[in-house]
PDB file of C-alpha atoms and ligand atoms in Angstrom:
ATOM      1  CA  MET A  27     -76.876 -48.509  91.603  1.00  0.00           C
ATOM      2  CA  PRO A  28     -75.261 -51.871  90.864  1.00  0.00           C
ATOM      3  CA  SER A  29     -72.902 -53.195  93.492  1.00  0.00           C
ATOM      4  CA  VAL A  30     -69.283 -52.385  92.704  1.00  0.00           C
ATOM      5  CA  ASP A  31     -68.291 -55.741  94.121  1.00  0.00           C
ATOM      6  CA  SER A  32     -70.280 -57.859  91.717  1.00  0.00           C
ATOM      7  CA  ALA A  33     -68.306 -60.369  89.658  1.00  0.00           C
ATOM      8  CA  GLY A  34     -68.786 -58.732  86.266  1.00  0.00           C
ATOM      9  CA  LEU A  35     -67.253 -55.765  84.480  1.00  0.00           C
ATOM     10  CA  ASP A  36     -68.229 -52.377  85.843  1.00  0.00           C
ATOM     11  CA  VAL A  37     -67.150 -49.311  83.892  1.00  0.00           C
ATOM     12  CA  SER A  38     -68.089 -45.840  85.021  1.00  0.00           C
ATOM     13  CA  GLY A  39     -67.571 -42.387  83.589  1.00  0.00           C
ATOM     14  CA  LEU A  40     -64.662 -43.218  81.280  1.00  0.00           C
ATOM     15  CA  ALA A  41     -63.087 -40.416  79.270  1.00  0.00           C
ATOM     16  CA  PHE A  42     -60.146 -40.256  76.874  1.00  0.00           C
ATOM     17  CA  ALA A  43     -58.743 -37.622  74.521  1.00  0.00           C
ATOM     18  CA  TYR A  44     -56.131 -38.153  71.785  1.00  0.00           C
ATOM     19  CA  ASP A  45     -53.864 -35.078  71.827  1.00  0.00           C
ATOM     20  CA  GLY A  46     -56.645 -32.969  73.264  1.00  0.00           C
ATOM     21  CA  ALA A  47     -59.362 -34.299  70.906  1.00  0.00           C
ATOM     22  CA  LEU A  48     -62.011 -35.932  73.075  1.00  0.00           C
ATOM     23  CA  ALA A  49     -62.833 -39.421  71.739  1.00  0.00           C
ATOM     24  CA  VAL A  50     -64.677 -40.791  74.783  1.00  0.00           C
ATOM     25  CA  ARG A  51     -66.320 -38.317  77.134  1.00  0.00           C
ATOM     26  CA  ASP A  52     -68.635 -40.342  79.352  1.00  0.00           C
ATOM     27  CA  VAL A  53     -69.016 -44.088  79.072  1.00  0.00           C
ATOM     28  CA  SER A  54     -70.506 -46.268  81.787  1.00  0.00           C
ATOM     29  CA  LEU A  55     -71.455 -49.862  81.138  1.00  0.00           C
ATOM     30  CA  ARG A  56     -71.720 -53.259  82.753  1.00  0.00           C
ATOM     31  CA  VAL A  57     -71.220 -56.817  81.602  1.00  0.00           C
ATOM     32  CA  GLU A  58     -72.500 -59.435  84.015  1.00  0.00           C
ATOM     33  CA  PRO A  59     -70.744 -62.814  84.104  1.00  0.00           C
ATOM     34  CA  GLY A  60     -71.775 -64.902  81.116  1.00  0.00           C
ATOM     35  CA  GLU A  61     -73.611 -62.100  79.308  1.00  0.00           C
ATOM     36  CA  ILE A  62     -73.235 -61.003  75.686  1.00  0.00           C
ATOM     37  CA  VAL A  63     -73.338 -57.208  75.632  1.00  0.00           C
ATOM     38  CA  ALA A  64     -73.205 -55.250  72.368  1.00  0.00           C
ATOM     39  CA  LEU A  65     -71.428 -51.893  72.173  1.00  0.00           C
ATOM     40  CA  LEU A  66     -72.877 -50.143  69.164  1.00  0.00           C
ATOM     41  CA  GLY A  67     -72.381 -46.883  67.365  1.00  0.00           C
ATOM     42  CA  ALA A  68     -71.346 -45.268  64.114  1.00  0.00           C
ATOM     43  CA  ASN A  69     -67.772 -44.829  62.871  1.00  0.00           C
ATOM     44  CA  GLY A  70     -65.780 -42.721  65.301  1.00  0.00           C
ATOM     45  CA  ALA A  71     -68.340 -42.940  68.145  1.00  0.00           C
ATOM     46  CA  GLY A  72     -65.608 -44.066  70.545  1.00  0.00           C
ATOM     47  CA  LYS A  73     -66.184 -47.829  70.693  1.00  0.00           C
ATOM     48  CA  SER A  74     -62.600 -48.931  70.060  1.00  0.00           C
ATOM     49  CA  THR A  75     -61.205 -46.280  72.384  1.00  0.00           C
ATOM     50  CA  THR A  76     -63.546 -47.531  75.127  1.00  0.00           C
ATOM     51  CA  VAL A  77     -62.515 -51.164  74.810  1.00  0.00           C
ATOM     52  CA  ARG A  78     -58.831 -50.258  74.559  1.00  0.00           C
ATOM     53  CA  MET A  79     -59.174 -48.565  77.937  1.00  0.00           C
ATOM     54  CA  ILE A  80     -60.915 -51.614  79.414  1.00  0.00           C
ATOM     55  CA  ALA A  81     -58.154 -53.884  78.039  1.00  0.00           C
ATOM     56  CA  GLY A  82     -55.388 -51.705  79.448  1.00  0.00           C
ATOM     57  CA  VAL A  83     -54.073 -50.586  76.053  1.00  0.00           C
ATOM     58  CA  LEU A  84     -55.010 -46.951  76.783  1.00  0.00           C
ATOM     59  CA  ARG A  85     -55.020 -45.328  80.187  1.00  0.00           C
ATOM     60  CA  PRO A  86     -58.351 -43.666  81.033  1.00  0.00           C
ATOM     61  CA  GLN A  87     -58.083 -39.958  81.761  1.00  0.00           C
ATOM     62  CA  ARG A  88     -61.227 -40.098  83.871  1.00  0.00           C
ATOM     63  CA  GLY A  89     -63.496 -42.801  85.244  1.00  0.00           C
ATOM     64  CA  ALA A  90     -63.110 -46.242  86.757  1.00  0.00           C
ATOM     65  CA  ILE A  91     -62.950 -49.866  85.654  1.00  0.00           C
ATOM     66  CA  ARG A  92     -63.630 -52.801  87.971  1.00  0.00           C
ATOM     67  CA  PHE A  93     -63.746 -56.490  87.163  1.00  0.00           C
ATOM     68  CA  GLY A  94     -64.597 -59.316  89.511  1.00  0.00           C
ATOM     69  CA  GLY A  95     -64.842 -56.790  92.317  1.00  0.00           C
ATOM     70  CA  GLN A  96     -61.274 -55.542  91.785  1.00  0.00           C
ATOM     71  CA  ALA A  97     -60.073 -52.178  90.479  1.00  0.00           C
ATOM     72  CA  LEU A  98     -58.473 -52.330  87.020  1.00  0.00           C
ATOM     73  CA  THR A  99     -58.352 -48.635  86.147  1.00  0.00           C
ATOM     74  CA  GLY A 100     -55.047 -47.816  84.479  1.00  0.00           C
ATOM     75  CA  ALA A 101     -53.683 -51.380  84.797  1.00  0.00           C
ATOM     76  CA  PRO A 102     -51.423 -52.476  81.907  1.00  0.00           C
ATOM     77  CA  SER A 103     -52.772 -54.963  79.376  1.00  0.00           C
ATOM     78  CA  HIS A 104     -50.725 -57.980  80.571  1.00  0.00           C
ATOM     79  CA  PHE A 105     -52.214 -57.496  84.034  1.00  0.00           C
ATOM     80  CA  VAL A 106     -55.746 -57.156  82.645  1.00  0.00           C
ATOM     81  CA  VAL A 107     -55.287 -60.403  80.657  1.00  0.00           C
ATOM     82  CA  ARG A 108     -54.239 -62.238  83.805  1.00  0.00           C
ATOM     83  CA  ARG A 109     -57.313 -60.902  85.572  1.00  0.00           C
ATOM     84  CA  GLY A 110     -59.485 -62.581  82.910  1.00  0.00           C
ATOM     85  CA  ILE A 111     -60.207 -59.992  80.194  1.00  0.00           C
ATOM     86  CA  THR A 112     -58.926 -60.530  76.653  1.00  0.00           C
ATOM     87  CA  LEU A 113     -59.341 -58.096  73.759  1.00  0.00           C
ATOM     88  CA  VAL A 114     -59.482 -59.404  70.188  1.00  0.00           C
ATOM     89  CA  PRO A 115     -58.670 -56.174  68.351  1.00  0.00           C
ATOM     90  CA  GLU A 116     -60.234 -54.922  65.158  1.00  0.00           C
ATOM     91  CA  GLY A 117     -58.632 -56.199  61.978  1.00  0.00           C
ATOM     92  CA  ARG A 118     -57.962 -59.907  62.673  1.00  0.00           C
ATOM     93  CA  LEU A 119     -54.347 -59.468  63.666  1.00  0.00           C
ATOM     94  CA  VAL A 120     -53.200 -63.036  63.131  1.00  0.00           C
ATOM     95  CA  PHE A 121     -49.609 -63.804  62.160  1.00  0.00           C
ATOM     96  CA  PRO A 122     -49.976 -64.574  58.448  1.00  0.00           C
ATOM     97  CA  GLN A 123     -46.667 -66.431  58.064  1.00  0.00           C
ATOM     98  CA  MET A 124     -47.413 -68.774  60.941  1.00  0.00           C
ATOM     99  CA  THR A 125     -49.672 -71.818  60.909  1.00  0.00           C
ATOM    100  CA  VAL A 126     -52.975 -71.970  62.761  1.00  0.00           C
ATOM    101  CA  MET A 127     -51.311 -74.138  65.410  1.00  0.00           C
ATOM    102  CA  GLU A 128     -48.389 -71.716  65.858  1.00  0.00           C
ATOM    103  CA  ASN A 129     -50.776 -68.769  66.199  1.00  0.00           C
ATOM    104  CA  LEU A 130     -52.638 -70.617  68.943  1.00  0.00           C
ATOM    105  CA  GLN A 131     -49.427 -71.661  70.707  1.00  0.00           C
ATOM    106  CA  LEU A 132     -48.323 -68.047  70.700  1.00  0.00           C
ATOM    107  CA  GLY A 133     -51.670 -66.995  72.200  1.00  0.00           C
ATOM    108  CA  ALA A 134     -51.156 -69.548  74.968  1.00  0.00           C
ATOM    109  CA  HIS A 135     -47.583 -68.529  75.793  1.00  0.00           C
ATOM    110  CA  ILE A 136     -48.497 -67.174  79.233  1.00  0.00           C
ATOM    111  CA  LYS A 137     -49.914 -70.559  80.254  1.00  0.00           C
ATOM    112  CA  GLU A 138     -47.975 -73.391  81.844  1.00  0.00           C
ATOM    113  CA  ARG A 139     -46.621 -75.794  79.219  1.00  0.00           C
ATOM    114  CA  GLY A 140     -48.707 -78.691  80.446  1.00  0.00           C
ATOM    115  CA  LYS A 141     -51.899 -76.761  79.877  1.00  0.00           C
ATOM    116  CA  ILE A 142     -51.375 -75.584  76.304  1.00  0.00           C
ATOM    117  CA  ALA A 143     -52.377 -78.768  74.452  1.00  0.00           C
ATOM    118  CA  GLY A 144     -55.643 -78.958  76.394  1.00  0.00           C
ATOM    119  CA  LEU A 145     -56.461 -75.331  75.613  1.00  0.00           C
ATOM    120  CA  ILE A 146     -55.800 -75.855  71.914  1.00  0.00           C
ATOM    121  CA  ASP A 147     -58.031 -78.966  71.930  1.00  0.00           C
ATOM    122  CA  TYR A 148     -60.775 -76.906  73.549  1.00  0.00           C
ATOM    123  CA  ALA A 149     -60.456 -74.266  70.785  1.00  0.00           C
ATOM    124  CA  PHE A 150     -60.469 -76.945  68.070  1.00  0.00           C
ATOM    125  CA  GLY A 151     -63.626 -78.405  69.619  1.00  0.00           C
ATOM    126  CA  LEU A 152     -65.348 -75.035  69.323  1.00  0.00           C
ATOM    127  CA  PHE A 153     -63.876 -74.276  65.886  1.00  0.00           C
ATOM    128  CA  PRO A 154     -63.610 -77.585  63.971  1.00  0.00           C
ATOM    129  CA  ARG A 155     -62.687 -75.707  60.790  1.00  0.00           C
ATOM    130  CA  LEU A 156     -59.492 -74.538  62.486  1.00  0.00           C
ATOM    131  CA  ALA A 157     -58.688 -78.096  63.512  1.00  0.00           C
ATOM    132  CA  GLU A 158     -58.874 -79.151  59.855  1.00  0.00           C
ATOM    133  CA  ARG A 159     -56.521 -76.307  58.954  1.00  0.00           C
ATOM    134  CA  ARG A 160     -54.097 -76.621  61.855  1.00  0.00           C
ATOM    135  CA  SER A 161     -51.034 -76.817  59.584  1.00  0.00           C
ATOM    136  CA  GLN A 162     -52.164 -74.122  57.152  1.00  0.00           C
ATOM    137  CA  LEU A 163     -50.545 -70.673  57.111  1.00  0.00           C
ATOM    138  CA  ALA A 164     -52.954 -68.193  58.692  1.00  0.00           C
ATOM    139  CA  GLY A 165     -52.412 -65.701  55.866  1.00  0.00           C
ATOM    140  CA  SER A 166     -53.706 -68.185  53.306  1.00  0.00           C
ATOM    141  CA  MET A 167     -57.104 -68.591  54.978  1.00  0.00           C
ATOM    142  CA  SER A 168     -60.325 -66.686  54.253  1.00  0.00           C
ATOM    143  CA  GLY A 169     -61.270 -63.574  56.230  1.00  0.00           C
ATOM    144  CA  GLY A 170     -63.877 -65.518  58.210  1.00  0.00           C
ATOM    145  CA  GLU A 171     -61.393 -68.236  59.107  1.00  0.00           C
ATOM    146  CA  GLN A 172     -58.817 -65.649  60.165  1.00  0.00           C
ATOM    147  CA  GLN A 173     -61.447 -64.059  62.390  1.00  0.00           C
ATOM    148  CA  MET A 174     -62.159 -67.465  63.948  1.00  0.00           C
ATOM    149  CA  LEU A 175     -58.447 -67.885  64.559  1.00  0.00           C
ATOM    150  CA  ALA A 176     -58.183 -64.444  66.140  1.00  0.00           C
ATOM    151  CA  ILE A 177     -61.025 -65.340  68.535  1.00  0.00           C
ATOM    152  CA  ALA A 178     -59.585 -68.802  69.237  1.00  0.00           C
ATOM    153  CA  ARG A 179     -56.214 -67.230  69.986  1.00  0.00           C
ATOM    154  CA  GLY A 180     -57.910 -64.848  72.424  1.00  0.00           C
ATOM    155  CA  LEU A 181     -59.434 -67.863  74.188  1.00  0.00           C
ATOM    156  CA  MET A 182     -55.980 -69.294  74.862  1.00  0.00           C
ATOM    157  CA  ALA A 183     -55.660 -66.835  77.759  1.00  0.00           C
ATOM    158  CA  GLU A 184     -58.762 -68.477  79.350  1.00  0.00           C
ATOM    159  CA  PRO A 185     -60.695 -65.221  79.688  1.00  0.00           C
ATOM    160  CA  ARG A 186     -63.832 -64.846  81.753  1.00  0.00           C
ATOM    161  CA  LEU A 187     -64.690 -61.911  79.466  1.00  0.00           C
ATOM    162  CA  ILE A 188     -63.677 -61.665  75.828  1.00  0.00           C
ATOM    163  CA  ILE A 189     -63.950 -58.336  74.017  1.00  0.00           C
ATOM    164  CA  LEU A 190     -64.404 -58.594  70.264  1.00  0.00           C
ATOM    165  CA  ASP A 191     -63.790 -55.394  68.314  1.00  0.00           C
ATOM    166  CA  GLU A 192     -65.836 -55.526  65.100  1.00  0.00           C
ATOM    167  CA  PRO A 193     -65.448 -59.218  64.303  1.00  0.00           C
ATOM    168  CA  SER A 194     -67.744 -58.870  61.269  1.00  0.00           C
ATOM    169  CA  LEU A 195     -65.762 -56.053  59.638  1.00  0.00           C
ATOM    170  CA  GLY A 196     -65.278 -56.736  55.930  1.00  0.00           C
ATOM    171  CA  LEU A 197     -66.945 -60.162  56.030  1.00  0.00           C
ATOM    172  CA  MET A 198     -69.779 -61.241  53.745  1.00  0.00           C
ATOM    173  CA  PRO A 199     -73.190 -61.512  55.468  1.00  0.00           C
ATOM    174  CA  ILE A 200     -73.188 -65.307  55.405  1.00  0.00           C
ATOM    175  CA  VAL A 201     -69.716 -65.434  56.979  1.00  0.00           C
ATOM    176  CA  THR A 202     -70.755 -62.816  59.528  1.00  0.00           C
ATOM    177  CA  GLN A 203     -73.651 -65.063  60.527  1.00  0.00           C
ATOM    178  CA  GLU A 204     -71.239 -67.925  61.060  1.00  0.00           C
ATOM    179  CA  VAL A 205     -68.886 -65.800  63.153  1.00  0.00           C
ATOM    180  CA  PHE A 206     -71.824 -64.668  65.293  1.00  0.00           C
ATOM    181  CA  ARG A 207     -72.926 -68.291  65.765  1.00  0.00           C
ATOM    182  CA  LEU A 208     -69.418 -69.041  67.013  1.00  0.00           C
ATOM    183  CA  VAL A 209     -69.562 -66.066  69.371  1.00  0.00           C
ATOM    184  CA  GLU A 210     -72.733 -67.605  70.821  1.00  0.00           C
ATOM    185  CA  ALA A 211     -70.985 -70.971  71.118  1.00  0.00           C
ATOM    186  CA  VAL A 212     -68.094 -69.358  73.006  1.00  0.00           C
ATOM    187  CA  ASN A 213     -70.589 -67.609  75.285  1.00  0.00           C
ATOM    188  CA  LYS A 214     -72.391 -70.896  75.981  1.00  0.00           C
ATOM    189  CA  THR A 215     -69.181 -72.183  77.568  1.00  0.00           C
ATOM    190  CA  GLY A 216     -69.726 -69.496  80.223  1.00  0.00           C
ATOM    191  CA  ILE A 217     -67.505 -66.716  78.874  1.00  0.00           C
ATOM    192  CA  GLY A 218     -68.882 -63.166  78.930  1.00  0.00           C
ATOM    193  CA  VAL A 219     -68.677 -61.247  75.647  1.00  0.00           C
ATOM    194  CA  LEU A 220     -68.444 -57.523  74.987  1.00  0.00           C
ATOM    195  CA  LEU A 221     -69.173 -57.247  71.287  1.00  0.00           C
ATOM    196  CA  VAL A 222     -68.222 -54.015  69.508  1.00  0.00           C
ATOM    197  CA  GLU A 223     -70.190 -53.797  66.300  1.00  0.00           C
ATOM    198  CA  GLN A 224     -71.574 -51.617  63.586  1.00  0.00           C
ATOM    199  CA  ASN A 225     -73.704 -54.527  62.465  1.00  0.00           C
ATOM    200  CA  LEU A 226     -76.585 -53.607  64.708  1.00  0.00           C
ATOM    201  CA  HIS A 227     -79.188 -56.106  63.609  1.00  0.00           C
ATOM    202  CA  GLN A 228     -77.173 -59.260  63.881  1.00  0.00           C
ATOM    203  CA  SER A 229     -75.343 -58.278  67.035  1.00  0.00           C
ATOM    204  CA  LEU A 230     -78.566 -57.366  68.848  1.00  0.00           C
ATOM    205  CA  ARG A 231     -80.036 -60.701  67.840  1.00  0.00           C
ATOM    206  CA  ILE A 232     -77.389 -62.535  69.868  1.00  0.00           C
ATOM    207  CA  ALA A 233     -76.780 -59.921  72.600  1.00  0.00           C
ATOM    208  CA  HIS A 234     -78.570 -60.049  75.935  1.00  0.00           C
ATOM    209  CA  ARG A 235     -78.185 -56.275  76.238  1.00  0.00           C
ATOM    210  CA  GLY A 236     -76.609 -53.408  74.398  1.00  0.00           C
ATOM    211  CA  TYR A 237     -75.355 -49.831  74.661  1.00  0.00           C
ATOM    212  CA  VAL A 238     -75.376 -47.231  71.907  1.00  0.00           C
ATOM    213  CA  LEU A 239     -72.513 -44.736  71.796  1.00  0.00           C
ATOM    214  CA  GLU A 240     -72.659 -41.378  70.094  1.00  0.00           C
ATOM    215  CA  LYS A 241     -69.832 -38.856  70.114  1.00  0.00           C
ATOM    216  CA  GLY A 242     -68.079 -40.623  72.965  1.00  0.00           C
ATOM    217  CA  ALA A 243     -71.044 -41.024  75.304  1.00  0.00           C
ATOM    218  CA  VAL A 244     -73.690 -43.670  75.973  1.00  0.00           C
ATOM    219  CA  VAL A 245     -76.979 -42.359  74.610  1.00  0.00           C
ATOM    220  CA  LEU A 246     -79.085 -45.483  74.944  1.00  0.00           C
ATOM    221  CA  ALA A 247     -79.054 -48.816  76.769  1.00  0.00           C
ATOM    222  CA  GLY A 248     -81.422 -51.761  76.855  1.00  0.00           C
ATOM    223  CA  THR A 249     -82.062 -55.362  75.969  1.00  0.00           C
ATOM    224  CA  GLY A 250     -81.469 -56.438  72.379  1.00  0.00           C
ATOM    225  CA  LYS A 251     -85.209 -56.472  71.790  1.00  0.00           C
ATOM    226  CA  GLU A 252     -85.749 -53.012  73.292  1.00  0.00           C
ATOM    227  CA  LEU A 253     -82.950 -51.467  71.243  1.00  0.00           C
ATOM    228  CA  LEU A 254     -84.137 -53.007  67.976  1.00  0.00           C
ATOM    229  CA  ALA A 255     -87.610 -51.588  68.597  1.00  0.00           C
ATOM    230  CA  ASP A 256     -86.330 -48.139  69.665  1.00  0.00           C
ATOM    231  CA  SER A 257     -87.299 -45.350  67.302  1.00  0.00           C
ATOM    232  CA  TYR A 258     -83.925 -43.575  67.722  1.00  0.00           C
ATOM    233  CA  VAL A 259     -82.056 -46.750  66.762  1.00  0.00           C
ATOM    234  CA  GLN A 260     -84.399 -47.338  63.841  1.00  0.00           C
ATOM    235  CA  ARG A 261     -83.864 -43.801  62.543  1.00  0.00           C
ATOM    236  CA  ALA A 262     -80.149 -43.508  63.204  1.00  0.00           C
ATOM    237  CA  PHE A 263     -78.963 -46.968  62.282  1.00  0.00           C
ATOM    238  CA  LEU A 264     -81.586 -48.835  60.343  1.00  0.00           C
ATOM    239  CA  GLY A 265     -82.685 -45.982  58.067  1.00  0.00           C
ATOM    240  CA  ARG A 266     -86.374 -46.230  58.966  1.00  0.00           C
TER     241      ARG A 266
HETATM  242  P1  ATP B  24     -64.623 -47.207  64.251  1.00  0.00           P
HETATM  243  O1  ATP B  24     -65.817 -48.034  64.071  1.00  0.00           O
HETATM  244  O2  ATP B  24     -64.315 -46.343  63.074  1.00  0.00           O
HETATM  245  O3  ATP B  24     -63.426 -47.953  64.785  1.00  0.00           O
HETATM  246  P2  ATP B  24     -65.081 -46.240  66.915  1.00  0.00           P
HETATM  247  O4  ATP B  24     -66.463 -46.047  67.400  1.00  0.00           O
HETATM  248  O5  ATP B  24     -64.375 -47.469  67.358  1.00  0.00           O
HETATM  249  O6  ATP B  24     -65.037 -46.135  65.350  1.00  0.00           O
HETATM  250  P3  ATP B  24     -62.792 -44.829  67.871  1.00  0.00           P
HETATM  251  O7  ATP B  24     -61.877 -45.615  66.975  1.00  0.00           O
HETATM  252  O8  ATP B  24     -62.748 -45.063  69.312  1.00  0.00           O
HETATM  253  O9  ATP B  24     -64.281 -44.971  67.374  1.00  0.00           O
HETATM  254  O10 ATP B  24     -62.510 -43.280  67.568  1.00  0.00           O
HETATM  255  C1  ATP B  24     -63.116 -42.232  68.304  1.00  0.00           C
HETATM  256  C2  ATP B  24     -62.501 -40.919  67.865  1.00  0.00           C
HETATM  257  O11 ATP B  24     -61.124 -40.903  68.196  1.00  0.00           O
HETATM  258  C3  ATP B  24     -62.572 -40.688  66.372  1.00  0.00           C
HETATM  259  O12 ATP B  24     -62.803 -39.306  66.155  1.00  0.00           O
HETATM  260  C4  ATP B  24     -61.204 -41.073  65.888  1.00  0.00           C
HETATM  261  O13 ATP B  24     -60.849 -40.343  64.732  1.00  0.00           O
HETATM  262  C5  ATP B  24     -60.327 -40.682  67.053  1.00  0.00           C
HETATM  263  N1  ATP B  24     -59.144 -41.555  67.162  1.00  0.00           N
HETATM  264  C6  ATP B  24     -59.144 -42.907  67.248  1.00  0.00           C
HETATM  265  N2  ATP B  24     -57.887 -43.382  67.363  1.00  0.00           N
HETATM  266  C7  ATP B  24     -57.059 -42.311  67.324  1.00  0.00           C
HETATM  267  C8  ATP B  24     -55.638 -42.139  67.406  1.00  0.00           C
HETATM  268  N3  ATP B  24     -54.822 -43.185  67.548  1.00  0.00           N
HETATM  269  N4  ATP B  24     -55.160 -40.882  67.349  1.00  0.00           N
HETATM  270  C9  ATP B  24     -55.976 -39.815  67.215  1.00  0.00           C
HETATM  271  N5  ATP B  24     -57.321 -39.911  67.139  1.00  0.00           N
HETATM  272  C10 ATP B  24     -57.865 -41.130  67.194  1.00  0.00           C
END
């Protein structure tokens, strides 16, 4: 058993039902500091529900969440953010009528004023394309650029763990590749990543480890390489 006081994220036995319909029945997973961990599974497997519980958007009905050795189970999202976990939700929820800069400033609102410019510079260093478009309205940018902005905005909270819910959704393969390269770049700065994806191949290429969810429970776990070679994964997800 892993130590509950380790510095990473430790989730055990989570369960959640929407109006009596069980969406997550038994999810346990870990993300060590600085790791990229993929959370995989088909539509409706319970991935988003799981990460919403971790981020404090939904209250688990069973199970426990610890981060950095501290209990987070049932904590509200603003508390979870201050503890170092930021969720970038599915669907690139940027403010379309605001500029790139304004979106980032809004993401940094919980930080002291003196710190905000430095944080935005850090994001522009990682995402030079956003720097070029700093005065552009977010809604006028491409899907890939909006996804970059959503991730950059999440970084404004200075997370130690960033959770990305389907960042490749609706993007063309070449744009997806670019987003995944940026996820690696973010990770190289020392930030842990929990990557929710249906795009199994590409996410396992960058992930250190992964978990496969089916009907609200973890059915498989392993390194990226192990999961890609697994016959269940090949049959269920890669059509082989
Ligand atoms: P997707 O890739 O489609 O987002 P997912 O793996 O993230 O799928 P969830 O979104 O967690 O899965 O959904 C798990 C189950 O919970 C599904 O059966 C879904 O229909 C149901 N569900 C999700 N959100 C709600 C909600 N707000 N109210 C009721 N049922 C919901």
